[in-house]
PDB file of C-alpha atoms in Angstrom:
ATOM      1  CA  UNK A  69       0.000   0.000   0.000  1.00 75.00           C
ATOM      2  CA  UNK A  70       1.048   3.602  -0.559  1.00 83.00           C
ATOM      3  CA  UNK A  71       2.596   5.573   2.279  1.00 92.00           C
ATOM      4  CA  UNK A  72       0.692   8.789   2.845  1.00 96.00           C
ATOM      5  CA  UNK A  73       1.849  11.761   4.870  1.00 97.00           C
ATOM      6  CA  UNK A  74      -0.002  14.897   5.813  1.00 98.00           C
ATOM      7  CA  UNK A  75       1.167  18.247   7.077  1.00 98.00           C
ATOM      8  CA  UNK A  76       0.430  19.738   9.504  1.00 97.00           C
ATOM      9  CA  UNK A  77      -0.636  16.926  11.791  1.00 97.00           C
ATOM     10  CA  UNK A  78      -2.600  19.364  13.903  1.00 97.00           C
ATOM     11  CA  UNK A  79      -3.201  23.074  14.221  1.00 97.00           C
ATOM     12  CA  UNK A  80      -5.126  25.615  16.231  1.00 97.00           C
ATOM     13  CA  UNK A  81      -6.368  28.540  14.180  1.00 97.00           C
ATOM     14  CA  UNK A  82      -8.310  31.730  14.687  1.00 97.00           C
ATOM     15  CA  UNK A  83     -11.656  32.206  13.004  1.00 97.00           C
ATOM     16  CA  UNK A  84     -11.492  34.048   9.718  1.00 97.00           C
ATOM     17  CA  UNK A  85      -8.095  32.678   8.788  1.00 98.00           C
ATOM     18  CA  UNK A  86      -7.218  29.952   6.283  1.00 98.00           C
ATOM     19  CA  UNK A  87      -5.155  26.787   6.579  1.00 98.00           C
ATOM     20  CA  UNK A  88      -3.611  24.726   3.803  1.00 98.00           C
ATOM     21  CA  UNK A  89      -3.149  21.017   4.402  1.00 98.00           C
ATOM     22  CA  UNK A  90      -0.661  19.066   2.344  1.00 98.00           C
ATOM     23  CA  UNK A  91      -0.885  15.428   1.346  1.00 98.00           C
ATOM     24  CA  UNK A  92       2.143  13.589  -0.043  1.00 98.00           C
ATOM     25  CA  UNK A  93       2.133  10.012  -1.348  1.00 96.00           C
ATOM     26  CA  UNK A  94       5.271   7.956  -1.869  1.00 95.00           C
ATOM     27  CA  UNK A  95       4.060   6.624  -5.223  1.00 91.00           C
ATOM     28  CA  UNK A  96       1.865   7.756  -8.067  1.00 91.00           C
ATOM     29  CA  UNK A  97      -1.801   7.114  -7.436  1.00 89.00           C
ATOM     30  CA  UNK A  98      -4.777   7.372  -9.706  1.00 86.00           C
ATOM     31  CA  UNK A  99      -7.172   9.125  -7.387  1.00 87.00           C
ATOM     32  CA  UNK A 100      -6.862  11.288  -4.313  1.00 92.00           C
ATOM     33  CA  UNK A 101      -9.673  12.296  -2.032  1.00 94.00           C
ATOM     34  CA  UNK A 102     -10.240  14.632   0.866  1.00 97.00           C
ATOM     35  CA  UNK A 103     -12.527  13.636   3.728  1.00 96.00           C
ATOM     36  CA  UNK A 104     -13.716  15.368   6.854  1.00 96.00           C
ATOM     37  CA  UNK A 105     -14.469  13.630  10.113  1.00 94.00           C
ATOM     38  CA  UNK A 106     -16.183  15.785  12.676  1.00 91.00           C
ATOM     39  CA  UNK A 107     -16.009  14.812  16.344  1.00 85.00           C
ATOM     40  CA  UNK A 108     -17.844  11.561  16.972  1.00 81.00           C
ATOM     41  CA  UNK A 109     -18.933  11.294  13.352  1.00 85.00           C
ATOM     42  CA  UNK A 110     -18.065   9.143  10.380  1.00 85.00           C
ATOM     43  CA  UNK A 111     -16.196  10.150   7.265  1.00 91.00           C
ATOM     44  CA  UNK A 112     -17.672  12.651   4.845  1.00 92.00           C
ATOM     45  CA  UNK A 113     -16.198  13.021   1.393  1.00 93.00           C
ATOM     46  CA  UNK A 114     -15.382  16.639   0.590  1.00 96.00           C
ATOM     47  CA  UNK A 115     -14.034  16.242  -2.923  1.00 95.00           C
ATOM     48  CA  UNK A 116     -12.037  14.206  -5.379  1.00 92.00           C
ATOM     49  CA  UNK A 117      -8.751  15.878  -6.268  1.00 94.00           C
ATOM     50  CA  UNK A 118      -8.191  15.604 -10.010  1.00 88.00           C
ATOM     51  CA  UNK A 119      -4.707  15.859 -11.405  1.00 89.00           C
ATOM     52  CA  UNK A 120      -4.430  18.822 -13.728  1.00 85.00           C
ATOM     53  CA  UNK A 121      -8.035  19.921 -13.452  1.00 87.00           C
ATOM     54  CA  UNK A 122     -10.550  21.283 -10.972  1.00 91.00           C
ATOM     55  CA  UNK A 123     -11.584  19.090  -8.089  1.00 93.00           C
ATOM     56  CA  UNK A 124     -14.985  17.413  -8.034  1.00 93.00           C
ATOM     57  CA  UNK A 125     -16.898  18.544  -4.961  1.00 95.00           C
ATOM     58  CA  UNK A 126     -19.614  16.709  -3.096  1.00 93.00           C
ATOM     59  CA  UNK A 127     -22.936  18.245  -2.246  1.00 93.00           C
ATOM     60  CA  UNK A 128     -22.541  20.797   0.514  1.00 94.00           C
ATOM     61  CA  UNK A 129     -18.918  21.597  -0.248  1.00 96.00           C
ATOM     62  CA  UNK A 130     -17.782  24.426  -2.516  1.00 96.00           C
ATOM     63  CA  UNK A 131     -14.526  25.463  -4.081  1.00 97.00           C
ATOM     64  CA  UNK A 132     -14.479  28.891  -2.462  1.00 97.00           C
ATOM     65  CA  UNK A 133     -14.510  27.335   0.987  1.00 98.00           C
ATOM     66  CA  UNK A 134     -12.315  24.289   0.250  1.00 98.00           C
ATOM     67  CA  UNK A 135     -10.001  25.015  -2.680  1.00 97.00           C
ATOM     68  CA  UNK A 136      -8.017  21.953  -3.709  1.00 97.00           C
ATOM     69  CA  UNK A 137      -4.952  21.571  -5.839  1.00 96.00           C
ATOM     70  CA  UNK A 138      -3.383  18.484  -7.346  1.00 96.00           C
ATOM     71  CA  UNK A 139      -0.386  19.435  -9.459  1.00 94.00           C
ATOM     72  CA  UNK A 140       0.833  15.848  -9.948  1.00 94.00           C
ATOM     73  CA  UNK A 141       0.050  12.226  -9.137  1.00 93.00           C
ATOM     74  CA  UNK A 142       1.703  12.253  -5.714  1.00 95.00           C
ATOM     75  CA  UNK A 143       0.667  15.526  -4.100  1.00 96.00           C
ATOM     76  CA  UNK A 144      -2.458  17.459  -3.208  1.00 97.00           C
ATOM     77  CA  UNK A 145      -3.453  20.350  -0.981  1.00 97.00           C
ATOM     78  CA  UNK A 146      -6.724  21.244   0.700  1.00 98.00           C
ATOM     79  CA  UNK A 147      -7.297  24.761   1.971  1.00 98.00           C
ATOM     80  CA  UNK A 148      -9.919  25.488   4.585  1.00 98.00           C
ATOM     81  CA  UNK A 149     -10.827  29.133   3.989  1.00 98.00           C
ATOM     82  CA  UNK A 150     -12.328  31.766   6.246  1.00 97.00           C
ATOM     83  CA  UNK A 151     -12.528  29.271   9.073  1.00 97.00           C
ATOM     84  CA  UNK A 152     -15.185  29.164  11.743  1.00 97.00           C
ATOM     85  CA  UNK A 153     -15.422  26.927  14.832  1.00 96.00           C
ATOM     86  CA  UNK A 154     -17.710  24.616  12.820  1.00 95.00           C
ATOM     87  CA  UNK A 155     -14.698  23.719  10.676  1.00 96.00           C
ATOM     88  CA  UNK A 156     -13.021  22.085  13.655  1.00 96.00           C
ATOM     89  CA  UNK A 157     -12.540  18.561  12.457  1.00 96.00           C
ATOM     90  CA  UNK A 158     -10.093  15.949  11.288  1.00 96.00           C
ATOM     91  CA  UNK A 159      -9.231  16.294   7.617  1.00 98.00           C
ATOM     92  CA  UNK A 160      -8.063  13.121   5.916  1.00 97.00           C
ATOM     93  CA  UNK A 161      -6.318  12.593   2.630  1.00 97.00           C
ATOM     94  CA  UNK A 162      -7.105   9.280   0.975  1.00 94.00           C
ATOM     95  CA  UNK A 163      -5.775   7.537  -2.108  1.00 92.00           C
ATOM     96  CA  UNK A 164      -7.136   4.819  -4.313  1.00 86.00           C
ATOM     97  CA  UNK A 165      -4.882   1.963  -5.271  1.00 71.00           C
ATOM     98  CA  UNK A 166      -6.267   1.478  -8.760  1.00 65.00           C
ATOM     99  CA  UNK A 167      -7.519  -0.784 -10.229  1.00 48.00           C
ATOM    100  CA  UNK A 168      -8.438  -2.844  -7.168  1.00 58.00           C
ATOM    101  CA  UNK A 169     -10.286   0.132  -5.728  1.00 68.00           C
ATOM    102  CA  UNK A 170      -8.665  -0.362  -2.340  1.00 80.00           C
ATOM    103  CA  UNK A 171      -8.485   2.990  -0.622  1.00 87.00           C
ATOM    104  CA  UNK A 172      -6.022   4.056   2.052  1.00 91.00           C
ATOM    105  CA  UNK A 173      -5.962   6.990   4.419  1.00 95.00           C
ATOM    106  CA  UNK A 174      -3.318   9.382   5.569  1.00 96.00           C
ATOM    107  CA  UNK A 175      -2.772  10.085   9.277  1.00 97.00           C
ATOM    108  CA  UNK A 176      -5.086  13.093   9.246  1.00 97.00           C
ATOM    109  CA  UNK A 177      -4.852  16.750  10.206  1.00 97.00           C
ATOM    110  CA  UNK A 178      -6.577  17.731  13.418  1.00 96.00           C
ATOM    111  CA  UNK A 179      -7.884  21.258  13.177  1.00 97.00           C
ATOM    112  CA  UNK A 180      -9.292  23.332  16.007  1.00 96.00           C
ATOM    113  CA  UNK A 181     -10.754  26.725  15.179  1.00 97.00           C
ATOM    114  CA  UNK A 182     -11.208  29.171  18.018  1.00 96.00           C
TER     115      UNK A 182
ATOM    116  CA  UNK B  64     -32.556   5.801   3.982  1.00 67.00           C
ATOM    117  CA  UNK B  65     -28.818   6.053   4.483  1.00 75.00           C
ATOM    118  CA  UNK B  66     -26.652   4.515   1.801  1.00 87.00           C
ATOM    119  CA  UNK B  67     -24.694   2.487   4.329  1.00 92.00           C
ATOM    120  CA  UNK B  68     -26.146   1.683   7.725  1.00 93.00           C
ATOM    121  CA  UNK B  69     -24.461   0.371  10.821  1.00 94.00           C
ATOM    122  CA  UNK B  70     -25.507   0.039  14.413  1.00 88.00           C
ATOM    123  CA  UNK B  71     -23.476   2.641  16.287  1.00 85.00           C
ATOM    124  CA  UNK B  72     -23.112   0.403  19.334  1.00 85.00           C
ATOM    125  CA  UNK B  73     -21.301   0.136  21.569  1.00 93.00           C
ATOM    126  CA  UNK B  74     -21.039  -3.587  21.030  1.00 95.00           C
ATOM    127  CA  UNK B  75     -19.522  -5.132  24.109  1.00 96.00           C
ATOM    128  CA  UNK B  76     -18.054  -8.640  23.999  1.00 97.00           C
ATOM    129  CA  UNK B  77     -15.878 -10.552  26.448  1.00 97.00           C
ATOM    130  CA  UNK B  78     -12.301 -11.352  25.563  1.00 97.00           C
ATOM    131  CA  UNK B  79     -12.065 -14.520  23.496  1.00 97.00           C
ATOM    132  CA  UNK B  80     -15.612 -14.277  22.147  1.00 97.00           C
ATOM    133  CA  UNK B  81     -16.725 -13.727  18.570  1.00 97.00           C
ATOM    134  CA  UNK B  82     -17.651 -10.154  17.704  1.00 97.00           C
ATOM    135  CA  UNK B  83     -20.191  -9.785  14.912  1.00 97.00           C
ATOM    136  CA  UNK B  84     -20.453  -6.449  13.150  1.00 97.00           C
ATOM    137  CA  UNK B  85     -23.175  -5.824  10.612  1.00 96.00           C
ATOM    138  CA  UNK B  86     -23.776  -3.422   7.762  1.00 96.00           C
ATOM    139  CA  UNK B  87     -26.524  -2.922   5.188  1.00 95.00           C
ATOM    140  CA  UNK B  88     -26.433  -0.865   2.029  1.00 92.00           C
ATOM    141  CA  UNK B  89     -29.043   0.532  -0.306  1.00 91.00           C
ATOM    142  CA  UNK B  90     -27.374   0.710  -3.733  1.00 85.00           C
ATOM    143  CA  UNK B  91     -27.773  -2.663  -5.442  1.00 85.00           C
ATOM    144  CA  UNK B  92     -25.131  -1.644  -7.956  1.00 81.00           C
ATOM    145  CA  UNK B  93     -22.435  -1.622  -5.280  1.00 82.00           C
ATOM    146  CA  UNK B  94     -19.495  -3.728  -6.369  1.00 83.00           C
ATOM    147  CA  UNK B  95     -17.039  -3.678  -3.515  1.00 88.00           C
ATOM    148  CA  UNK B  96     -17.165  -3.581   0.256  1.00 92.00           C
ATOM    149  CA  UNK B  97     -14.617  -2.694   2.851  1.00 94.00           C
ATOM    150  CA  UNK B  98     -14.144  -2.850   6.587  1.00 96.00           C
ATOM    151  CA  UNK B  99     -11.922  -0.282   8.225  1.00 96.00           C
ATOM    152  CA  UNK B 100     -10.824  -0.129  11.836  1.00 97.00           C
ATOM    153  CA  UNK B 101     -10.338   3.226  13.489  1.00 95.00           C
ATOM    154  CA  UNK B 102      -8.755   3.633  16.881  1.00 95.00           C
ATOM    155  CA  UNK B 103      -9.606   6.763  18.800  1.00 90.00           C
ATOM    156  CA  UNK B 104      -7.553   9.677  17.504  1.00 87.00           C
ATOM    157  CA  UNK B 105      -6.192   7.697  14.570  1.00 91.00           C
ATOM    158  CA  UNK B 106      -7.071   7.445  10.900  1.00 93.00           C
ATOM    159  CA  UNK B 107      -8.965   4.468   9.449  1.00 94.00           C
ATOM    160  CA  UNK B 108      -6.959   1.405   8.485  1.00 94.00           C
ATOM    161  CA  UNK B 109      -8.207  -1.207   6.049  1.00 93.00           C
ATOM    162  CA  UNK B 110      -8.945  -4.620   7.519  1.00 94.00           C
ATOM    163  CA  UNK B 111     -10.805  -6.470   4.799  1.00 93.00           C
ATOM    164  CA  UNK B 112     -12.196  -6.031   1.355  1.00 92.00           C
ATOM    165  CA  UNK B 113     -14.780  -8.305  -0.230  1.00 93.00           C
ATOM    166  CA  UNK B 114     -16.199  -8.320  -3.720  1.00 91.00           C
ATOM    167  CA  UNK B 115     -18.061 -11.616  -4.141  1.00 91.00           C
ATOM    168  CA  UNK B 116     -20.894 -13.276  -2.310  1.00 94.00           C
ATOM    169  CA  UNK B 117     -19.799 -15.592   0.461  1.00 95.00           C
ATOM    170  CA  UNK B 118     -17.102 -15.538   3.070  1.00 96.00           C
ATOM    171  CA  UNK B 119     -13.549 -14.240   2.991  1.00 96.00           C
ATOM    172  CA  UNK B 120     -11.210 -15.091   5.817  1.00 96.00           C
ATOM    173  CA  UNK B 121      -8.006 -13.396   6.904  1.00 95.00           C
ATOM    174  CA  UNK B 122      -6.600 -14.553  10.205  1.00 96.00           C
ATOM    175  CA  UNK B 123      -9.126 -13.859  12.949  1.00 97.00           C
ATOM    176  CA  UNK B 124     -11.290 -11.810  10.609  1.00 97.00           C
ATOM    177  CA  UNK B 125     -14.038 -13.086   8.321  1.00 97.00           C
ATOM    178  CA  UNK B 126     -16.028 -10.847   6.016  1.00 97.00           C
ATOM    179  CA  UNK B 127     -19.363 -12.095   4.729  1.00 97.00           C
ATOM    180  CA  UNK B 128     -21.251 -10.646   1.785  1.00 96.00           C
ATOM    181  CA  UNK B 129     -24.813 -11.310   0.689  1.00 95.00           C
ATOM    182  CA  UNK B 130     -25.681  -9.101  -2.270  1.00 92.00           C
ATOM    183  CA  UNK B 131     -29.240 -10.398  -2.523  1.00 93.00           C
ATOM    184  CA  UNK B 132     -29.917  -9.201   1.013  1.00 93.00           C
ATOM    185  CA  UNK B 133     -27.629  -6.168   0.631  1.00 94.00           C
ATOM    186  CA  UNK B 134     -25.815  -7.174   3.751  1.00 94.00           C
ATOM    187  CA  UNK B 135     -22.163  -7.366   4.701  1.00 97.00           C
ATOM    188  CA  UNK B 136     -20.718  -8.421   8.029  1.00 97.00           C
ATOM    189  CA  UNK B 137     -17.415  -8.762   9.816  1.00 98.00           C
ATOM    190  CA  UNK B 138     -16.711 -11.492  12.318  1.00 98.00           C
ATOM    191  CA  UNK B 139     -13.789 -11.206  14.696  1.00 98.00           C
ATOM    192  CA  UNK B 140     -12.865 -14.482  16.358  1.00 98.00           C
ATOM    193  CA  UNK B 141     -11.026 -14.704  19.658  1.00 97.00           C
ATOM    194  CA  UNK B 142     -11.637 -11.004  20.295  1.00 97.00           C
ATOM    195  CA  UNK B 143      -8.868  -9.186  22.104  1.00 97.00           C
ATOM    196  CA  UNK B 144      -8.952  -5.907  24.051  1.00 96.00           C
ATOM    197  CA  UNK B 145      -6.726  -4.499  21.308  1.00 96.00           C
ATOM    198  CA  UNK B 146      -9.641  -4.992  18.900  1.00 97.00           C
ATOM    199  CA  UNK B 147     -11.571  -2.302  20.758  1.00 97.00           C
ATOM    200  CA  UNK B 148     -12.128   0.396  18.151  1.00 96.00           C
ATOM    201  CA  UNK B 149     -14.723   1.803  15.782  1.00 95.00           C
ATOM    202  CA  UNK B 150     -15.334  -0.368  12.734  1.00 97.00           C
ATOM    203  CA  UNK B 151     -16.392   1.410   9.582  1.00 96.00           C
ATOM    204  CA  UNK B 152     -18.195  -0.297   6.748  1.00 96.00           C
ATOM    205  CA  UNK B 153     -17.838   1.196   3.272  1.00 93.00           C
ATOM    206  CA  UNK B 154     -19.175   0.362  -0.148  1.00 90.00           C
ATOM    207  CA  UNK B 155     -17.703   1.198  -3.514  1.00 84.00           C
ATOM    208  CA  UNK B 156     -18.913   1.054  -7.079  1.00 72.00           C
ATOM    209  CA  UNK B 157     -22.582   1.514  -7.783  1.00 60.00           C
ATOM    210  CA  UNK B 158     -24.066   4.676  -9.183  1.00 56.00           C
ATOM    211  CA  UNK B 159     -21.417   7.029  -7.827  1.00 59.00           C
ATOM    212  CA  UNK B 160     -18.291   4.837  -7.910  1.00 63.00           C
ATOM    213  CA  UNK B 161     -17.145   6.449  -4.666  1.00 78.00           C
ATOM    214  CA  UNK B 162     -16.514   4.981  -1.266  1.00 85.00           C
ATOM    215  CA  UNK B 163     -19.470   5.680   0.971  1.00 87.00           C
ATOM    216  CA  UNK B 164     -19.018   5.054   4.673  1.00 91.00           C
ATOM    217  CA  UNK B 165     -21.392   4.032   7.372  1.00 93.00           C
ATOM    218  CA  UNK B 166     -21.370   5.776  10.727  1.00 91.00           C
ATOM    219  CA  UNK B 167     -19.323   3.018  12.330  1.00 94.00           C
ATOM    220  CA  UNK B 168     -19.831   0.558  15.164  1.00 95.00           C
ATOM    221  CA  UNK B 169     -17.909   0.999  18.381  1.00 95.00           C
ATOM    222  CA  UNK B 170     -16.607  -2.356  19.624  1.00 97.00           C
ATOM    223  CA  UNK B 171     -15.503  -2.786  23.212  1.00 97.00           C
ATOM    224  CA  UNK B 172     -13.768  -6.035  24.136  1.00 97.00           C
ATOM    225  CA  UNK B 173     -13.863  -6.583  27.873  1.00 95.00           C
ATOM    226  CA  UNK B 174     -10.832  -8.298  29.460  1.00 93.00           C
TER     227      UNK B 174
END
């Protein structure tokens, strides 16, 4: 399986600011995804990061709030913009090991917005 | 109806017993099913994947799939306290071809 790293691992931010989370994979992967896991909740897919094109967002998530980049097959960033306390969550990068469709998760970024 | 449903638990079993975790899904076009384990404060880790009807065994873990009943389960034999975690069921394929997760079942193995 691919080795996935995320930076930062955790952060405490003030409301109104933005944070960019980086996801690095040790090998090229077909698909990369960003999930959110709010306290005590399951995983919610934010978007699929598409290499060389705009991300595909799920219902309830918009590009202005969660801009995503994917410049190559091993790296992606998620920005949480104009943060509010409701954005406090764990943000997880995930990759798909095509073609078996097995999907693996990075260690997560724990965000607290004050 | 949620796409993937799990009993949130907690499911409490004594050490050495069999833990049975269940999951139902609504999209009959779903092609693949996964069980992830998530320890508190950690990210999900894949335990099992299953694609065909029947049973799939890996060590103490057995995944069971019944597509006709839209039901997938995970059995953990000889449960250990270290198995205490939240178990997430996910389905892939189907109309959206994305992994959709259930809410997870919290398993507590009592020493």
